[in-house]
Structures are given as structure tokens and as C-alpha cells.
């Protein structure tokens, strides 16, 4: 008993802590979602901040006499089953009012199994909340119905608290008899008084009693004296004045809403009537449902259609509605065709937004004046800061503009301006084209769809899934040893018994619902430990497939056995029924609650099958590890994606026709064989079709194509050996670059830099008249200039590998073995086969100093060559 209470409490805490997204419920009520019944056509009345609800039609189509209270407490709802003594019979389509003076709940009319479609006095019951006792009205069994209305459905009631009267109007007994009567029921004397009837009969409507005593009738289906039936007009409303006891027709302006029946009408502030939902009054084949909200302003008699925000509830009729806190409209339960709802929906009457929780912050459609003023002030301050920075660092900005201009505008000597202009225009166009392609490729990668890749690895053994068997229509007998009790026997094809892995599930904790409604439900779960696996090969092992034999009362003919399969780590039954083992269930609690809702609605479709008794069935399965991408930015890169892993199962089911003679020679109810479809470990890996890593290839190809087109049109222009880092360096970084150039490529001031300073005319042999230097000095300066040119080209433009290889070849021909790397064309192994020379690169040339010239000349050596560029770039020494 203690373990049972612990499991029930655990389930309650699970429901209390986690919210769900259910297909029909949009206001999150995690503590109620699995408690609220699926009921429609309930009688309800508002009691303070609660809705009191009675009866209705349940999910199985049966009538109920359950008594509930839905209470709004601050920012939450609570649900309670009210105590009742001597309750009325199960009833649907009743109406109710709450009598404040006597603290009682007055239930009026409606149909039950005993009085449906019968002309009997209207049935009234009074519930006293203090004593929890129901008191039937004395006229329920009256034989004289002259001053008593007949029992009915789809009628309306409205309470006048000041006069202690309940107005009962319209309704119908069946599809042929519709009422146009208006009655007043005195709560104090418990007697009816008939008031003037309307000129049309009506059912499926609503009545709302205003503070000025006007009873407003909205919607419904009317029957004219000619017998014609149609939906009542919404631009001409019937109004009954309870002070003068007269009927009138009130014209209503505004955008007329669509006619409707079986809707809800609630009186809000300033006598405004809020109308929600309903249907078009058609039969089962043509009936359509509404989820709109319209407001009738009774001060100006104008229809108002508010602009709704949020997610609206499912379309429905016969719902329960009320304004419990004065600012929110609560809509609950109801139905559409055969679909019942157990959700709560809350509409904020201040901004007409359907809420998911009371904690939601109301979002405004525009910016407030304070926000606008703040944006303006911030913009002005930002503009002032930008102007100040431009003035303070104007020289730096000019330098930047000059550098950018120099990088873009680089006409060649002798080239006309139109050629450079055309090149620039083409370059800008190609750059824009490249930017457009780049944006398209990046967008394609960001919006890339995902695809699944199935990866299968052959293995000799595979795991078994969890398997649930639910017996529907098989009773459970008092004695646990009764052979007629439902159960499951398990063994493998090798005779290994696995029945110890089957546990019964406690249906008092949670019971699945099946739409077939064949009878009581009892379930069993097969959950084997991890070491129990199916083996492909024969031998000493557990076998290759499982054999399950359901057992039960063989005399039952109207029954079914429902078989469901789950991966061990995603079995919700383990959490719901509190099964303790060493296998972790990674299924989230939200998914568990959604699964429970699906079970209660019988809408599960995956991996669930119905087994007919006395038949042979086969089920194959494959366990799959589904790896899906997380919604993180890194997964757009395309390298080492971040994924989540979810175990899944894929099944295929085959069923043969039942054998009518099966139970004659079998103690079981049938057979189902379950086996792996493949002996593999399967993974479904989700990948992006396009990633940024894939886009690099496209970007490189497009860039190369555009660059080739630019070169083909305007010729090749060699790029600078410096990149952005060197060209745009500042401060100490730039100074270190200049110092490095000065130290490695120093020249005399008179010599000049090649390509920058032109050759001085004094070096020309034709200019002998102005020559002031000797021939030797002139040759030294020319040699110095040439050596600087060679070193610069070698360092930044030319790879000297082929020159070193040529030098090694020449040394081989002359018999000199080089000391340095021989290069790829002449490896040292080949050079050693040549003639070795006794000379050790003794040849050296130098310029002797003369009249101080030696201080400006550079020593040149041809005796050593380096394998890399650094040693071969000999600095010029001053």
C-alpha cells in the first residue's frame, strides 16, 4: 500500500512540475492536464471565482453525474471533485445557476437515459454546498404539467438575483418539437410562472440578463410557424423586458458575426456580452464549428469584433465559459463532432490575447513616448560623438581615405584614363556580383534542409525492445490463481523462458483508453535486462526471436489484445508505473505527459497493433539510434556537428485470420512472434544538406572565375608581396617593418632604390662632361644597385630554387661538390658520384675599398648557397 501511494504521489509531482503542448490545450495547466475529463454538454454556473460543473457526455458517449469545481486562484487553476449525497441521475444538456442567497446549485432540465425524448415535467435538483446533499424538486414527478414546463434540452436559463427568479426560455425535446415558451422559476417558492412567449420557437441559443432588466437572446436555431428552420439572425435580436414583460426586436449595427448555435455568452463589464464559439446548426455531415469571439455592446447595440492575438482554442460548441477574475474569459471543455476536449483556454479581455500562462508579459504593438524620446536622444549623442571623432582624428581619416584610394586607383604608365576607369567599374561590378553570390551561398547554408543518413553495422547480437500487452474486454477474477485471469507467457525459439521479464501494470495508476470500448483493460510489460539479446546464429544463446502467448478467459469473444513496442530508454511505462531497474529512461517528462494524453485519447499510431484472439501474428523490429542536430550555430559550419541521440524503433506487423477452433486445443489466446528484422546496429544521422564548409568550395571557384575574367579583360597586374597585415600596420609594428627593410637592404644615399629612384645621369657613359666619379666608383654603385634589386626580388618575388639547382649542376660539371642542399633536380646522392674537387669553394670576389668607397659597398660571396631563402638573402653591410 505504501509503494502504491508513493507511485501515485510521484506521478502527481511529475504532472505538477512539467508543462505540455497538447493538440487542443493552449493554456498550460500541467497540474490538471491529465486530470480534467473529456466531457461536453455539461451544466455549469459561476460561483465566485469558480465554475461548478455537473454531468455531461463523456468520451465513451455515456452520460455522467460527476460534480466538479474549476477554480482560478491567482495565476493558476485548481480542480476538485465535489462531494454529493443522493446525486441526480446521469444527465447531459442541462442548465444550471448558482443561487447566492442559499449557497446552492440549481440544476434544471437536460436529458438522461430515463427521460430522453419523453414529455415529462422539467427535472430540477438543488444542491446545498453546506450539506453536500441533492434535493429533487417536488414537481419532478408531477402528473399535471399545466403550470410546469416540459423537460427539454438546448434551452437557456438566466438568473435574476434581485428577484430570485430564473428565466427558462426555448429548447427542444427532440428533432421535431421545439419550444417558444418563456418561464420564470421562483427560487424561494420553487414554482413556475409562464410569461409571454416569443413568435418563433428556438433552441441552441443563449440568453443574457442585463442590469437594466433586459433579457437578450442571441443565436440558436429558430423554427418559424411555417415549420421552416434556420439559424437566427445576428443583426436583429429578440429582447424581453422583464419589467414590462414584453418582447421586442432590437436592430444591431456593426459588422454582423456569422450565425451560430450551441455557443457561449458571458456578460462582461458595462453590460457587454462576450460570445464565443458555436456551430452552424447543421447535421452530423454538414456541421461546422466556430472559434471566434464577438462582443455585443448593449449600450449602442453594436457588434464588435476584437483583433485577437495568440493561439485560439480549437473550434467547439457546448463548452463551459465564465469570467472568473473579472479580466479573463475562461473557456473549457466542449466538443466538435465526436471529439471531446479537456483543455482550458484563457482570453485576456484587456488586449484580447489568448494566453498560454498568466505570467506572460503583455506586449504592446507600438513604442511608448518615453522609448521614442530615448532613441532620439541616443541618436543625437551618437551623432555628436561621431562628429567629434572625425574632427579629432581628421588626419588619420584622411590617411585612410588616401590609402584606400591608392589601393583602388592604380593606373599604369602610358595607359589612358578611360582604360583605368573601365577597369575600376568592372572591378566594382564583379565585386558586387561576388558579394551577391557569397550572400546566396551563405543563406543557402543557413537555411539548408536536413537529411537523414542510415548507417548500419553488422553485429551478431541485437537488443530486444520493451513490449506492452493490453487486454481489452477480458475481466480480472478475484483469485490470483484463476486461470482465466489475463496474462502473457514468453519464451524464445530455443526454448529459453522469458516470462520472468513480464510485469503487470497497475491500472489504478494509469489506464489507457481504447475507442473500441470492449470492456475492462489490463496491461503487462515485457522489459528484459540489457544482457538479454537476440542472436543471429544458432547455438547456446537466447535465440533469434521471441514467442509470446497471451492467456485469459477463452470464453470471451468480443475482445482484443493491443501490442505496443518501445526502445528501452524511451519507454514511458517505466516512469508512469514506477518500474525500478538499472536501465535509464531518457524520455523527458513532457513527452511522458504527452504520451499519456495520447493514450487517453487513443490517438497513438506508431508501433501499436491490435491482435485478434485465436490468431497467429508476427512483428519484426529494428532499433535505431536517431542522431538529430541541435539548434546551435556550430552545426552550420559542417564540421564535427553537435547532435542529440534518441533511441527509436521501427516495426512491421503481420496478422493472420483468427482460427475459430484455436481454443479447442490451445490454452492460450494466440501467438505473436517478435524478431529483429536485421542483425545490425542502425543509426539515423541527421546532417545539413549545405554547410559553410561546403560553401568554401563554391566561394573559391566563383572568386577564381571572376579573377580570371578580370585578368582576361584588363591584363595581369602583379600583386604586392605585402598583405593587409603589413600594409595596414601602425605604430611599433609598422616601424619594425621599416627597420627590417633598412637593415637588410641598406644602400648608400647616392645609389638610390631601384624602381623608385631613377638612374642618375652621372652614371651614364654618354654624360662624360658632367661625370665627377671614376669609372671604378660608377661600376661599384651600379653593382650595388643591381645587388639590392636581386635581393629584393629573391626575398619577395622570386623563388631561387631553380637557380640553386643550376648552381649545383655547374659545380658538378666543374667537379665541386656543394656544401648546401643540392635541390630537387640534383640530389646529393647523385652529386657524390661525380668527381670530387679538392677545392672548398675558395673563390671569393670583393671590391677593394678606394677613397672611402668600401664603406658603402657590399661584400658578395658565391661560395655558399642555403637550402632556404633566409641564408641566401645576404644583407648588405654598410
Short mmCIF file of N, CA and C in Angstrom, two decimals, residues 20-29 33 291 310-316 341 343-346 354-357 360:
data_model
loop_
_atom_site.label_atom_id
_atom_site.label_comp_id
_atom_site.label_asym_id
_atom_site.label_seq_id
_atom_site.Cartn_x
_atom_site.Cartn_y
_atom_site.Cartn_z
N UNK A 20 2.99 20.85 -20.80
CA UNK A 20 2.90 20.09 -22.03
C UNK A 20 2.37 20.95 -23.13
N UNK A 21 2.57 20.51 -24.35
CA UNK A 21 1.95 21.11 -25.53
C UNK A 21 1.00 20.07 -26.09
N UNK A 22 -0.26 20.25 -25.81
CA UNK A 22 -1.26 19.28 -26.24
C UNK A 22 -2.01 19.85 -27.41
N UNK A 23 -2.51 18.98 -28.26
CA UNK A 23 -3.07 19.44 -29.51
C UNK A 23 -4.30 20.31 -29.34
N UNK A 24 -4.99 20.21 -28.19
CA UNK A 24 -6.19 21.02 -28.02
C UNK A 24 -6.08 22.01 -26.87
N UNK A 25 -5.08 21.89 -26.02
CA UNK A 25 -4.95 22.78 -24.88
C UNK A 25 -3.84 23.79 -25.11
N UNK A 26 -4.16 25.06 -25.01
CA UNK A 26 -3.17 26.08 -25.29
C UNK A 26 -2.80 26.87 -24.04
N UNK A 27 -3.58 26.79 -22.98
CA UNK A 27 -3.20 27.40 -21.71
C UNK A 27 -2.58 26.30 -20.86
N UNK A 28 -1.32 26.51 -20.48
CA UNK A 28 -0.58 25.45 -19.80
C UNK A 28 -1.12 25.24 -18.39
N UNK A 29 -1.66 24.08 -18.14
CA UNK A 29 -2.12 23.68 -16.81
C UNK A 29 -1.52 22.31 -16.50
N UNK A 33 -3.77 18.71 -16.62
CA UNK A 33 -3.99 18.21 -17.96
C UNK A 33 -4.40 16.75 -18.00
N UNK A 291 -14.60 29.30 -33.71
CA UNK A 291 -13.73 29.61 -32.57
C UNK A 291 -13.54 31.11 -32.43
N UNK A 310 -2.48 35.74 -30.19
CA UNK A 310 -2.21 34.44 -29.60
C UNK A 310 -2.82 33.31 -30.39
N UNK A 311 -2.72 32.12 -29.84
CA UNK A 311 -3.24 30.91 -30.47
C UNK A 311 -4.64 30.64 -29.98
N UNK A 312 -5.64 30.67 -30.86
CA UNK A 312 -7.03 30.46 -30.40
C UNK A 312 -7.26 29.00 -30.05
N UNK A 313 -8.30 28.73 -29.27
CA UNK A 313 -8.65 27.33 -28.95
C UNK A 313 -9.17 26.61 -30.18
N UNK A 314 -9.28 25.32 -30.05
CA UNK A 314 -9.89 24.53 -31.11
C UNK A 314 -11.36 24.91 -31.24
N UNK A 315 -11.88 24.86 -32.46
CA UNK A 315 -13.30 25.18 -32.69
C UNK A 315 -14.16 24.17 -31.94
N UNK A 316 -15.24 24.70 -31.33
CA UNK A 316 -16.04 23.82 -30.50
C UNK A 316 -17.41 24.44 -30.23
N UNK A 341 -13.05 17.69 -25.61
CA UNK A 341 -11.90 18.47 -25.16
C UNK A 341 -11.84 18.48 -23.64
N UNK A 343 -9.41 20.73 -22.23
CA UNK A 343 -8.43 21.80 -22.09
C UNK A 343 -9.03 23.02 -21.43
N UNK A 344 -8.14 23.95 -21.06
CA UNK A 344 -8.52 25.26 -20.57
C UNK A 344 -7.94 26.32 -21.50
N UNK A 345 -8.72 27.35 -21.79
CA UNK A 345 -8.27 28.42 -22.66
C UNK A 345 -8.66 29.74 -22.00
N UNK A 346 -7.70 30.67 -21.99
CA UNK A 346 -7.89 31.92 -21.28
C UNK A 346 -7.66 33.07 -22.24
N UNK A 354 -5.18 35.42 -26.53
CA UNK A 354 -5.27 34.09 -25.93
C UNK A 354 -3.93 33.78 -25.27
N UNK A 355 -3.96 33.53 -23.98
CA UNK A 355 -2.74 33.38 -23.20
C UNK A 355 -2.36 31.92 -23.06
N UNK A 356 -1.06 31.70 -22.90
CA UNK A 356 -0.55 30.38 -22.53
C UNK A 356 -0.30 30.27 -21.04
N UNK A 357 -0.13 31.41 -20.39
CA UNK A 357 0.01 31.45 -18.94
C UNK A 357 -0.27 32.86 -18.47
N UNK A 360 2.68 35.64 -18.73
CA UNK A 360 3.12 36.28 -19.96
C UNK A 360 3.05 37.80 -19.82
#
